[in-house]
Each structure stands twice: as structure tokens, then as C-alpha cells.
Tab-separated table of C-alpha atoms and ligand atoms in Angstrom:
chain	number	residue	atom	x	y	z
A	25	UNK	CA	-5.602	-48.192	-11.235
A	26	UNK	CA	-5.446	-49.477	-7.379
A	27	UNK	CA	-1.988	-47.125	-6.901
A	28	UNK	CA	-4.059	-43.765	-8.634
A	29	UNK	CA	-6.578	-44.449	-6.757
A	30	UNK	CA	-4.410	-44.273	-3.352
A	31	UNK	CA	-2.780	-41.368	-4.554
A	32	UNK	CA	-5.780	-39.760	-5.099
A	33	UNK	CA	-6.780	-40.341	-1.659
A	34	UNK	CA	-3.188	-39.165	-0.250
A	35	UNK	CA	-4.057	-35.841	-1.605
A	36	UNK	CA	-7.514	-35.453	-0.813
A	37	UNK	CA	-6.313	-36.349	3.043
A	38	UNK	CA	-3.548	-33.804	2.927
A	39	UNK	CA	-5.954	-31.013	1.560
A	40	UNK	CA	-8.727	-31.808	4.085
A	41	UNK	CA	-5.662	-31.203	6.538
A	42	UNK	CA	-4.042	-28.283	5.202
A	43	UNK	CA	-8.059	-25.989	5.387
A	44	UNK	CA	-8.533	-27.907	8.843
A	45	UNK	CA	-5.384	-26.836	10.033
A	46	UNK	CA	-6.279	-22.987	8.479
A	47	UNK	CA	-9.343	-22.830	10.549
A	48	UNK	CA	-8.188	-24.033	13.671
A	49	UNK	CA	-5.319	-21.236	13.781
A	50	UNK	CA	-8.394	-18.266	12.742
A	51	UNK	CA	-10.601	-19.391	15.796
A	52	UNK	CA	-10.650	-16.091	17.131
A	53	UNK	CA	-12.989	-13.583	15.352
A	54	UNK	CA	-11.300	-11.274	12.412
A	55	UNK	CA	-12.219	-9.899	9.146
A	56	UNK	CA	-12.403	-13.158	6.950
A	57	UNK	CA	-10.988	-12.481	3.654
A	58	UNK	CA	-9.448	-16.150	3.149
A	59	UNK	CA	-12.970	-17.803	3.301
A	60	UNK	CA	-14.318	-14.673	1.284
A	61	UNK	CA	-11.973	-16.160	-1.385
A	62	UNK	CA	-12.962	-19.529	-0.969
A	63	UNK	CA	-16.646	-18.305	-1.502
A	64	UNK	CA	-15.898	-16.603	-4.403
A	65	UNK	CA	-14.633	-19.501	-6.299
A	66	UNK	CA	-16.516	-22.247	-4.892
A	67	UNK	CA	-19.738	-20.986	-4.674
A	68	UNK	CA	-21.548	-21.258	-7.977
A	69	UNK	CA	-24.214	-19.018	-7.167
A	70	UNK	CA	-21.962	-16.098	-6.706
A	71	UNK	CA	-22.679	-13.234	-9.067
A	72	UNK	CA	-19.056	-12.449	-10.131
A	73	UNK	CA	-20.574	-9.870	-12.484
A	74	UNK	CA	-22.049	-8.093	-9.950
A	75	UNK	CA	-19.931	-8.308	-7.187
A	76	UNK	CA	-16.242	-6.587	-6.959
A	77	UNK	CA	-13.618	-8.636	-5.012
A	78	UNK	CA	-14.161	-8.795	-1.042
A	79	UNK	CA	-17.097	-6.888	-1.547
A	80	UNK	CA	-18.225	-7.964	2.087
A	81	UNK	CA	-14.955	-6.159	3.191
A	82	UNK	CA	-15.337	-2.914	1.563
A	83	UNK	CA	-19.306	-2.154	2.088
A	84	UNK	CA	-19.669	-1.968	-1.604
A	85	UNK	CA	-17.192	0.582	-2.214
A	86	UNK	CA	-16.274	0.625	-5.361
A	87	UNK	CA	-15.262	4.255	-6.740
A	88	UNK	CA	-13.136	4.714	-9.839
A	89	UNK	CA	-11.684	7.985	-9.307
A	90	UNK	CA	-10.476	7.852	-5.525
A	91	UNK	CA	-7.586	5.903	-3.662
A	92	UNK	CA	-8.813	6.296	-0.501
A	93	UNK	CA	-13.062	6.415	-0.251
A	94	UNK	CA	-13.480	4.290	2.351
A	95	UNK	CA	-12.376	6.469	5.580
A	96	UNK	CA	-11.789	3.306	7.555
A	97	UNK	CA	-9.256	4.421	10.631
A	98	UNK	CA	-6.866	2.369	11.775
A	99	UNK	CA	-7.874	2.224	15.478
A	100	UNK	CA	-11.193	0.358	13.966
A	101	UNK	CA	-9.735	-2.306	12.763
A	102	UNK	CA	-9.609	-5.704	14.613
A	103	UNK	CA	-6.325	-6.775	16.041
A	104	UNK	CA	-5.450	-9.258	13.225
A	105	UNK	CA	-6.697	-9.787	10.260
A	106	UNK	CA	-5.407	-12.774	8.093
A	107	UNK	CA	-4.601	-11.845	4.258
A	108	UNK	CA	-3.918	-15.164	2.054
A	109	UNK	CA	-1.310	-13.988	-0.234
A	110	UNK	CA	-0.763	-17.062	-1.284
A	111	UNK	CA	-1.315	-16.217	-5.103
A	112	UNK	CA	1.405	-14.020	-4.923
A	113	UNK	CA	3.415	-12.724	-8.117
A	114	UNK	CA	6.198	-10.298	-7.633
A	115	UNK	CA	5.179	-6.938	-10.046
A	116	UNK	CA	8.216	-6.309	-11.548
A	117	UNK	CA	11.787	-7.496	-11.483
A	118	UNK	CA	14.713	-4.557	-10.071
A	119	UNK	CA	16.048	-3.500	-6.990
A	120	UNK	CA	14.345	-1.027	-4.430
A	121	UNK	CA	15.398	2.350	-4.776
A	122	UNK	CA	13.078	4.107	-2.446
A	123	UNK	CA	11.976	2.452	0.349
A	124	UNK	CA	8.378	2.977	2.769
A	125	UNK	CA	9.340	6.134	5.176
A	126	UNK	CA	9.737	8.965	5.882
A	127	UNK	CA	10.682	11.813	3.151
A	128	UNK	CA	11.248	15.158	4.170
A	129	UNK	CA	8.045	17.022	3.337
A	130	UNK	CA	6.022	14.503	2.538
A	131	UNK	CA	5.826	10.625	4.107
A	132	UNK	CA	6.370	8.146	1.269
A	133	UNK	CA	3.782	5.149	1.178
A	134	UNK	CA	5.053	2.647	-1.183
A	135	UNK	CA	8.402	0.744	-2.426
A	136	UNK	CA	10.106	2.119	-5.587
A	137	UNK	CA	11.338	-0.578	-7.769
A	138	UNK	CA	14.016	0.124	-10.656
A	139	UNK	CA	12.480	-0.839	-14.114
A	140	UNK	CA	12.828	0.561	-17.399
A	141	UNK	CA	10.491	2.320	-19.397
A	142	UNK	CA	8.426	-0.736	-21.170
A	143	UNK	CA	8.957	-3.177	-18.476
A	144	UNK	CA	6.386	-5.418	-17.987
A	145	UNK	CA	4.283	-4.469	-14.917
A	146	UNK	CA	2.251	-7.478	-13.735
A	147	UNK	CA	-0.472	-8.202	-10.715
A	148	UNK	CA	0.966	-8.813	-7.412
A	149	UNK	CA	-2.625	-10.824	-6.566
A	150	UNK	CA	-5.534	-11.798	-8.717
A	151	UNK	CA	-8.489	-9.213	-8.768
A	152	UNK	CA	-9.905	-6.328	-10.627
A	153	UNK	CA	-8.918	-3.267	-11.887
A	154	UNK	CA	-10.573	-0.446	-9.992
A	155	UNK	CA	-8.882	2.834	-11.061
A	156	UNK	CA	-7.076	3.585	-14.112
A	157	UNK	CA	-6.059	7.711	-13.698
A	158	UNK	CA	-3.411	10.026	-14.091
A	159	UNK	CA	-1.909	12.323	-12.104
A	160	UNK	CA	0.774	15.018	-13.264
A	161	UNK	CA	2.132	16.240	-10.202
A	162	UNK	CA	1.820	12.723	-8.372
A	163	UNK	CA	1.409	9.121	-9.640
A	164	UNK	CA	1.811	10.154	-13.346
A	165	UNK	CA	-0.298	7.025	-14.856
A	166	UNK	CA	-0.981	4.313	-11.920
A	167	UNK	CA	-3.722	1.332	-12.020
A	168	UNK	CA	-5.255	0.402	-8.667
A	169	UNK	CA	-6.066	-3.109	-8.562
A	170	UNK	CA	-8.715	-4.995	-5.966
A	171	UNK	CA	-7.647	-7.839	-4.722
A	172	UNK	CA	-9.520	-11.545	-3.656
A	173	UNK	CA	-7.652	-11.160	-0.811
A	174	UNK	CA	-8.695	-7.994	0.485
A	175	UNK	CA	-5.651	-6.227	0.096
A	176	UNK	CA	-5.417	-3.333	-2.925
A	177	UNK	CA	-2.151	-2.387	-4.627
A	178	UNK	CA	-1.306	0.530	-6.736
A	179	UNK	CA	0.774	0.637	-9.726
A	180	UNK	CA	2.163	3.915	-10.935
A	181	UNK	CA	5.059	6.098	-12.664
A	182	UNK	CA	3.619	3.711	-15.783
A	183	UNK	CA	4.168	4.613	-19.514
A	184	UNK	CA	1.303	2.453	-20.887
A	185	UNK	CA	-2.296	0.533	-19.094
A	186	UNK	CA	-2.671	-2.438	-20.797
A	187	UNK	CA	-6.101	-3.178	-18.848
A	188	UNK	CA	-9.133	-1.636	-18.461
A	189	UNK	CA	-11.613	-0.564	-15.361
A	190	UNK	CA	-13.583	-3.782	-13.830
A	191	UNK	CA	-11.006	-5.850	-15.662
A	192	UNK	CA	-10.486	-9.101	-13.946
A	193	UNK	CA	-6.823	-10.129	-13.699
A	194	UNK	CA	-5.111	-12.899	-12.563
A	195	UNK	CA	-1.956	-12.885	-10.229
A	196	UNK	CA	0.875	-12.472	-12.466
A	197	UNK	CA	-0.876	-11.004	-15.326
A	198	UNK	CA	0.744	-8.101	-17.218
A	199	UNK	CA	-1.267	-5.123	-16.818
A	200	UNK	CA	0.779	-2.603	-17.783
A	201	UNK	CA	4.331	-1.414	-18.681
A	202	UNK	CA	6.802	0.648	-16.910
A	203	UNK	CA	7.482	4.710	-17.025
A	204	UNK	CA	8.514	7.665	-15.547
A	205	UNK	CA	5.333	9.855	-15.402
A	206	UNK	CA	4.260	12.211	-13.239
A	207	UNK	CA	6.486	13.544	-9.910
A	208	UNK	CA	9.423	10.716	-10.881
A	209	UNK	CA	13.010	11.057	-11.300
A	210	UNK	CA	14.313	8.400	-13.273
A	211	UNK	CA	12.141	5.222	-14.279
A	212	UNK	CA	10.413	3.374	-11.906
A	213	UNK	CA	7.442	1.165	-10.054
A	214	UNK	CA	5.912	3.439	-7.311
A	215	UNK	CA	4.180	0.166	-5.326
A	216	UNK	CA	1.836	0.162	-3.017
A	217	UNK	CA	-0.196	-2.212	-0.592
A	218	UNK	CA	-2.855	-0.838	1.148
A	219	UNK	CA	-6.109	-1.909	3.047
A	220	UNK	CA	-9.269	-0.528	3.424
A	221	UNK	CA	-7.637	2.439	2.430
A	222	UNK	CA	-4.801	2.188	4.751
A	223	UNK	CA	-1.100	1.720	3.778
A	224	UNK	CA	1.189	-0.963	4.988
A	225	UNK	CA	4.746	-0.943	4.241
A	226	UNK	CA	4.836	-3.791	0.937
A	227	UNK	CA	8.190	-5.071	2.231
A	228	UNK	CA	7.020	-6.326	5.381
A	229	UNK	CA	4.494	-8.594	2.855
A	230	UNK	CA	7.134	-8.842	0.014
A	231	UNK	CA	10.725	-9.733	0.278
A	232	UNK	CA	11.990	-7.941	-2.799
A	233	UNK	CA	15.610	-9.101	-2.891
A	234	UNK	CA	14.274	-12.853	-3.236
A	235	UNK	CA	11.084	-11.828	-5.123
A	236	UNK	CA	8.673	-14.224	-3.178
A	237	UNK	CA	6.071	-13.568	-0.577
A	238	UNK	CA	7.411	-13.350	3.444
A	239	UNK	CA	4.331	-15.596	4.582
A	240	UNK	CA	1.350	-17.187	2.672
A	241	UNK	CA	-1.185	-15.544	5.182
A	242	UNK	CA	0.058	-12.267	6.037
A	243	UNK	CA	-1.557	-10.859	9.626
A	244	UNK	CA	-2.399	-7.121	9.540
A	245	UNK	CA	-1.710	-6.010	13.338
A	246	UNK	CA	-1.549	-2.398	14.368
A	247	UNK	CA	1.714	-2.644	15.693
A	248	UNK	CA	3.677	-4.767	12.855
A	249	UNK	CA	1.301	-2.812	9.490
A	250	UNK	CA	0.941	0.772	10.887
A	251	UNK	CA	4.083	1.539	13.390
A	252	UNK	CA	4.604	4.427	11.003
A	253	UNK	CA	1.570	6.026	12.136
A	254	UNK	CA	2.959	8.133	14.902
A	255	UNK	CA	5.763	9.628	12.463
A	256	UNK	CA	3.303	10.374	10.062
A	257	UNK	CA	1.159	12.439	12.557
A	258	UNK	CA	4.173	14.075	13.646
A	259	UNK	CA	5.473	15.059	10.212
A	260	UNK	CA	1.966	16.422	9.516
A	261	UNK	CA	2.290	18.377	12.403
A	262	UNK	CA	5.733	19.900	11.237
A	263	UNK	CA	6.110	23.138	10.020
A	264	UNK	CA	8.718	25.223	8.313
A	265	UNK	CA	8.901	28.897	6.999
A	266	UNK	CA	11.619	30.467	4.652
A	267	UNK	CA	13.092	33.289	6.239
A	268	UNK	CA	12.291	36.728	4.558
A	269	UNK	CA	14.330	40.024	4.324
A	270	UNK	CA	14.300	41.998	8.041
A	271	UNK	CA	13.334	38.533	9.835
A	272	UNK	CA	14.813	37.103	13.304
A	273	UNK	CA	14.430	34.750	15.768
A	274	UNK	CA	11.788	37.047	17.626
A	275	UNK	CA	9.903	38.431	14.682
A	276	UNK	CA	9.435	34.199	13.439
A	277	UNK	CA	8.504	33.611	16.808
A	278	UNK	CA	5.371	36.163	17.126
A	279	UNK	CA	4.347	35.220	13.674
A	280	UNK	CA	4.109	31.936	14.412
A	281	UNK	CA	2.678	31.367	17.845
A	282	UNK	CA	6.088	29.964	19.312
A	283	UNK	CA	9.060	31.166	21.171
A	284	UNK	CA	12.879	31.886	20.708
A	285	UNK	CA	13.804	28.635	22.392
A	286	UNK	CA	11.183	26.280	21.067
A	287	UNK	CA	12.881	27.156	17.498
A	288	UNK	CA	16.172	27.010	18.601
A	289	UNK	CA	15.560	23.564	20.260
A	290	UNK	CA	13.723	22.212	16.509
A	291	UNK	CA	16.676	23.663	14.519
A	292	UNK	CA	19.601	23.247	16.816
A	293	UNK	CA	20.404	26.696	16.538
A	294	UNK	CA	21.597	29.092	19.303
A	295	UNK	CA	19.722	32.223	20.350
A	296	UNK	CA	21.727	34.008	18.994
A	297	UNK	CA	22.071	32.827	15.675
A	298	UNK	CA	22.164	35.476	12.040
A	299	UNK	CA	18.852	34.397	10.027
A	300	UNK	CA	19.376	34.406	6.312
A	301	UNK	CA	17.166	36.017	3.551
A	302	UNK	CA	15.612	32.345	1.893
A	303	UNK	CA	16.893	29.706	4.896
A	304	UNK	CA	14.139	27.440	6.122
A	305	UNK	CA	13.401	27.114	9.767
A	306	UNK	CA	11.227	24.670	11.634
A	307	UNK	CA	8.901	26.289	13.001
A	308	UNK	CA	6.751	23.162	14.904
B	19	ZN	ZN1	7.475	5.976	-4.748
């Protein structure tokens, strides 16, 4: 009895310890999502019924139809913000095949992950199911999950939901299986982590090749979760045209507000370069 009751005591020190030690490294101000979850399972009082998961975080957003509501730019956000992914649970097994970056019309804002169709697909956090949609010429059938920790994820390419909206699910939990809907070539896991709206590259959170988290607390910074801002704006800003029958350099030019040598500067193309009938120029 005497030795349990040291034991006991061992752990309750080293816990004391471990939060102490957690609040001393957050003493600057930030978005706190880590006690957030600490309210929401300590504090009896909490509504869980009523209240979605970091609430406090999102102003009470809670939409079923949109990824994106909450128009939250990134320059607004605090320098760091601490996520606790310690609950972490890798969503499906398979190598990446697409990574976060750049594509070339469109910029690509998750991880592809190789499955099969009827893989398991299961919870990277605990939290609740927000949006259950589908989307032919995009996600195909995707789940968007809330997370404790303030983060959101979405699931999609999937062949089957297995959970509903306003489900609660825990880390790990299998909430749907694996597909090839929508704009997909082959079977995969389109995944993404995003907050307030705002994608972060998962694999700076995620090391897929050992299927574990990078850190327990993961810090949001500017720098490190949105460096692929500035390519973003510029491929937004990019333009191309297809070249029609009786087109040159000049005629492209007037029609689009540029000159000879700004195109031939984009394209790498001399002045004096033969157009063809269906080539695609960049224009800006
Ligand atoms: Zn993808």
C-alpha cells in the first residue's frame, strides 16, 4: 500500500510539472487553444451540446456548407499561436504522392496520400464533424472535421462518410473510407490542415514517412505556416492566353495591356519568335 501510494505521488509531481512547465513557455499572449482544451474537458459546466470545439477561437462559426467562412487574414493573426497536437493519429497509412505547392494553374493546399478505394480514413485529432459535401469537379466526397485543438482538417477524394454532421469523433476514429471522387486521378487522401480558414502545409505538422506528429505543440508563425503566401499571390496574378489564328507578339500585346518584351521576358521567347494557332503564352 505504502509503495502505491508513493507512486501515486511520483506521478501527480511529474504532471503538476509537465502543465507548469507548459505555462511558463506560453507567457507571452497568443490565441489559447491548449487551455481551451483543458476547459473543455475539465470543466463540468461546459455545455458540450451547445458548444462546437474552440468555439472561443472561431466566433461561433459554425457553417456546414463552407470551407472557408471565417475571412480571418493572415496578417491578423498573432505571431505564434501554440496548437497541442498531442492527440495526434496519422489518417491513413501510404506514401505522399502530391505534396503542398505549387501546381501549374492552380496552388495545391493539402498532402495526397496513396490509399485504396475502402481504406480506412480515420481523424487526425479528436473533434466534430462540421461539413460532410460533395464536390464533382473538386473534392469529390470530403468531411471537414473541427478540431479541440483549433486546427480543422479536411478529408476528401472519399468513396464512403461513415459519420455524420456535429458528430463527435475521437483522434483515430474511422470516419470514413478511401476513393477517387471528384477531380482525382488514381485513388487517394486529398489532406488538409488549415486554421481559421487558412492553410498550412500538413507536413510541416505531420511527418508522413514515420507517421507520427513533428512536435506535440505545433507553433503557427507567419513565416514557418504561410511562406507560401507570396507564390500564391503571384500565381493568382499570372495569366496566360492560347494563341488564336492571325495572332503575334504585337496583336497579344495590345489585347492584353502589355508589351513585346514583357512577354518575351515571361516566356523566354525572342522577339521574333512564329506564334502558333493553340500555344499558350504568359501573358502576366
Ligand atoms: Zn490533393
Amino acid at each position: 500500500m505504502k509503495l502505491r501510494a508513493i507512486i501515486i505521488a511520483i506521478i501527480l509531481a511529474n504532471c503538476i510539472n509537465a502543465n507548469s512547465q507548459i505555462i511558463q513557455k506560453h507567457a507571452e499572449p497568443y490565441i489559447d487553444t491548449i487551455n481551451y482544451y483543458h476547459k473543455l474537458f475539465n470543466d463540468a459546466t461546459d455545455d458540450l451540446m451547445e458548444n462546437h470545439p474552440a468555439d472561443d477561437l472561431y466566433k461561433n462559426i459554425w457553417t456546414n456548407d463552407r470551407i472557408n467562412p471565417y475571412s480571418t487574414p493572415i496578417d491578423s493573426l498573432n505571431d505564434s499561436i501554440h496548437i497541442d497536437c498531442s492527440d495526434f493519429h496519422l489518417p491513413t497509412k501510404g506514401y505522399i504522392t502530391s505534396k503542398f505547392g505549387p501546381r501549374r494553374y492552380r496552388y495545391h493546399f493539402g498532402t495526397d496520400i496513396k490509399l485504396y478505394v475502402g481504406d480506412s480514413v480515420q481523424a487526425a485529432f479528436s473533434g466534430e464533424v462540421r461539413i460532410i459535401d460533395y464536390e464533382q469537379r473538386g473534392y469529390g466526397h470530403y468531411i471537414v472535421v473541427r478540431h479541440r485543438n483549433g486546427l480543422e482538417t479536411v478529408y476528401a477524394h472519399l468513396s464512403k462518410v461513415l459519420v455524420e454532421i456535429g458528430q463527435t469523433v475521437k483522434s483515430g476514429e474511422i470516419i470514413a473510407l478511401g476513393g477517387n471522387t471528384g477531380r482525382s486521378s488514381g485513388s487517394h487522401l486529398h489532406f488538409e490542415t488549415r486554421y481559421l480558414g487558412n492553410a498550412i502545409d500538413p507536413s510541416t505538422i505531420i511527418n508522413f514517412e514515420l507517421g507520427s506528429i513533428r512536435d506535440s505543440i505545433y507553433v503557427i508563425t507567419k513565416g514557418k505556416s504561410f511562406y507560401y503566401q507570396s507564390a500564391v499571390a503571384t500565381q493568382k496574378a499570372t495569366k496566360y492566353v492560347t494563341v488564336r489564328s492571325g495572332d503575334n507578339l504585337g496583336k497579344l500585346a495590345a489585347r492584353n495591356g502589355t508589351s513585346i518584351r514583357s512577354i518575351c521576358r515571361l516566356n523566354g521567347i525572342k522577339e521574333t519568335k512564329v506564334l502558333k494557332v493553340g500555344e499558350r503564352i504568359r501573358i502576366r
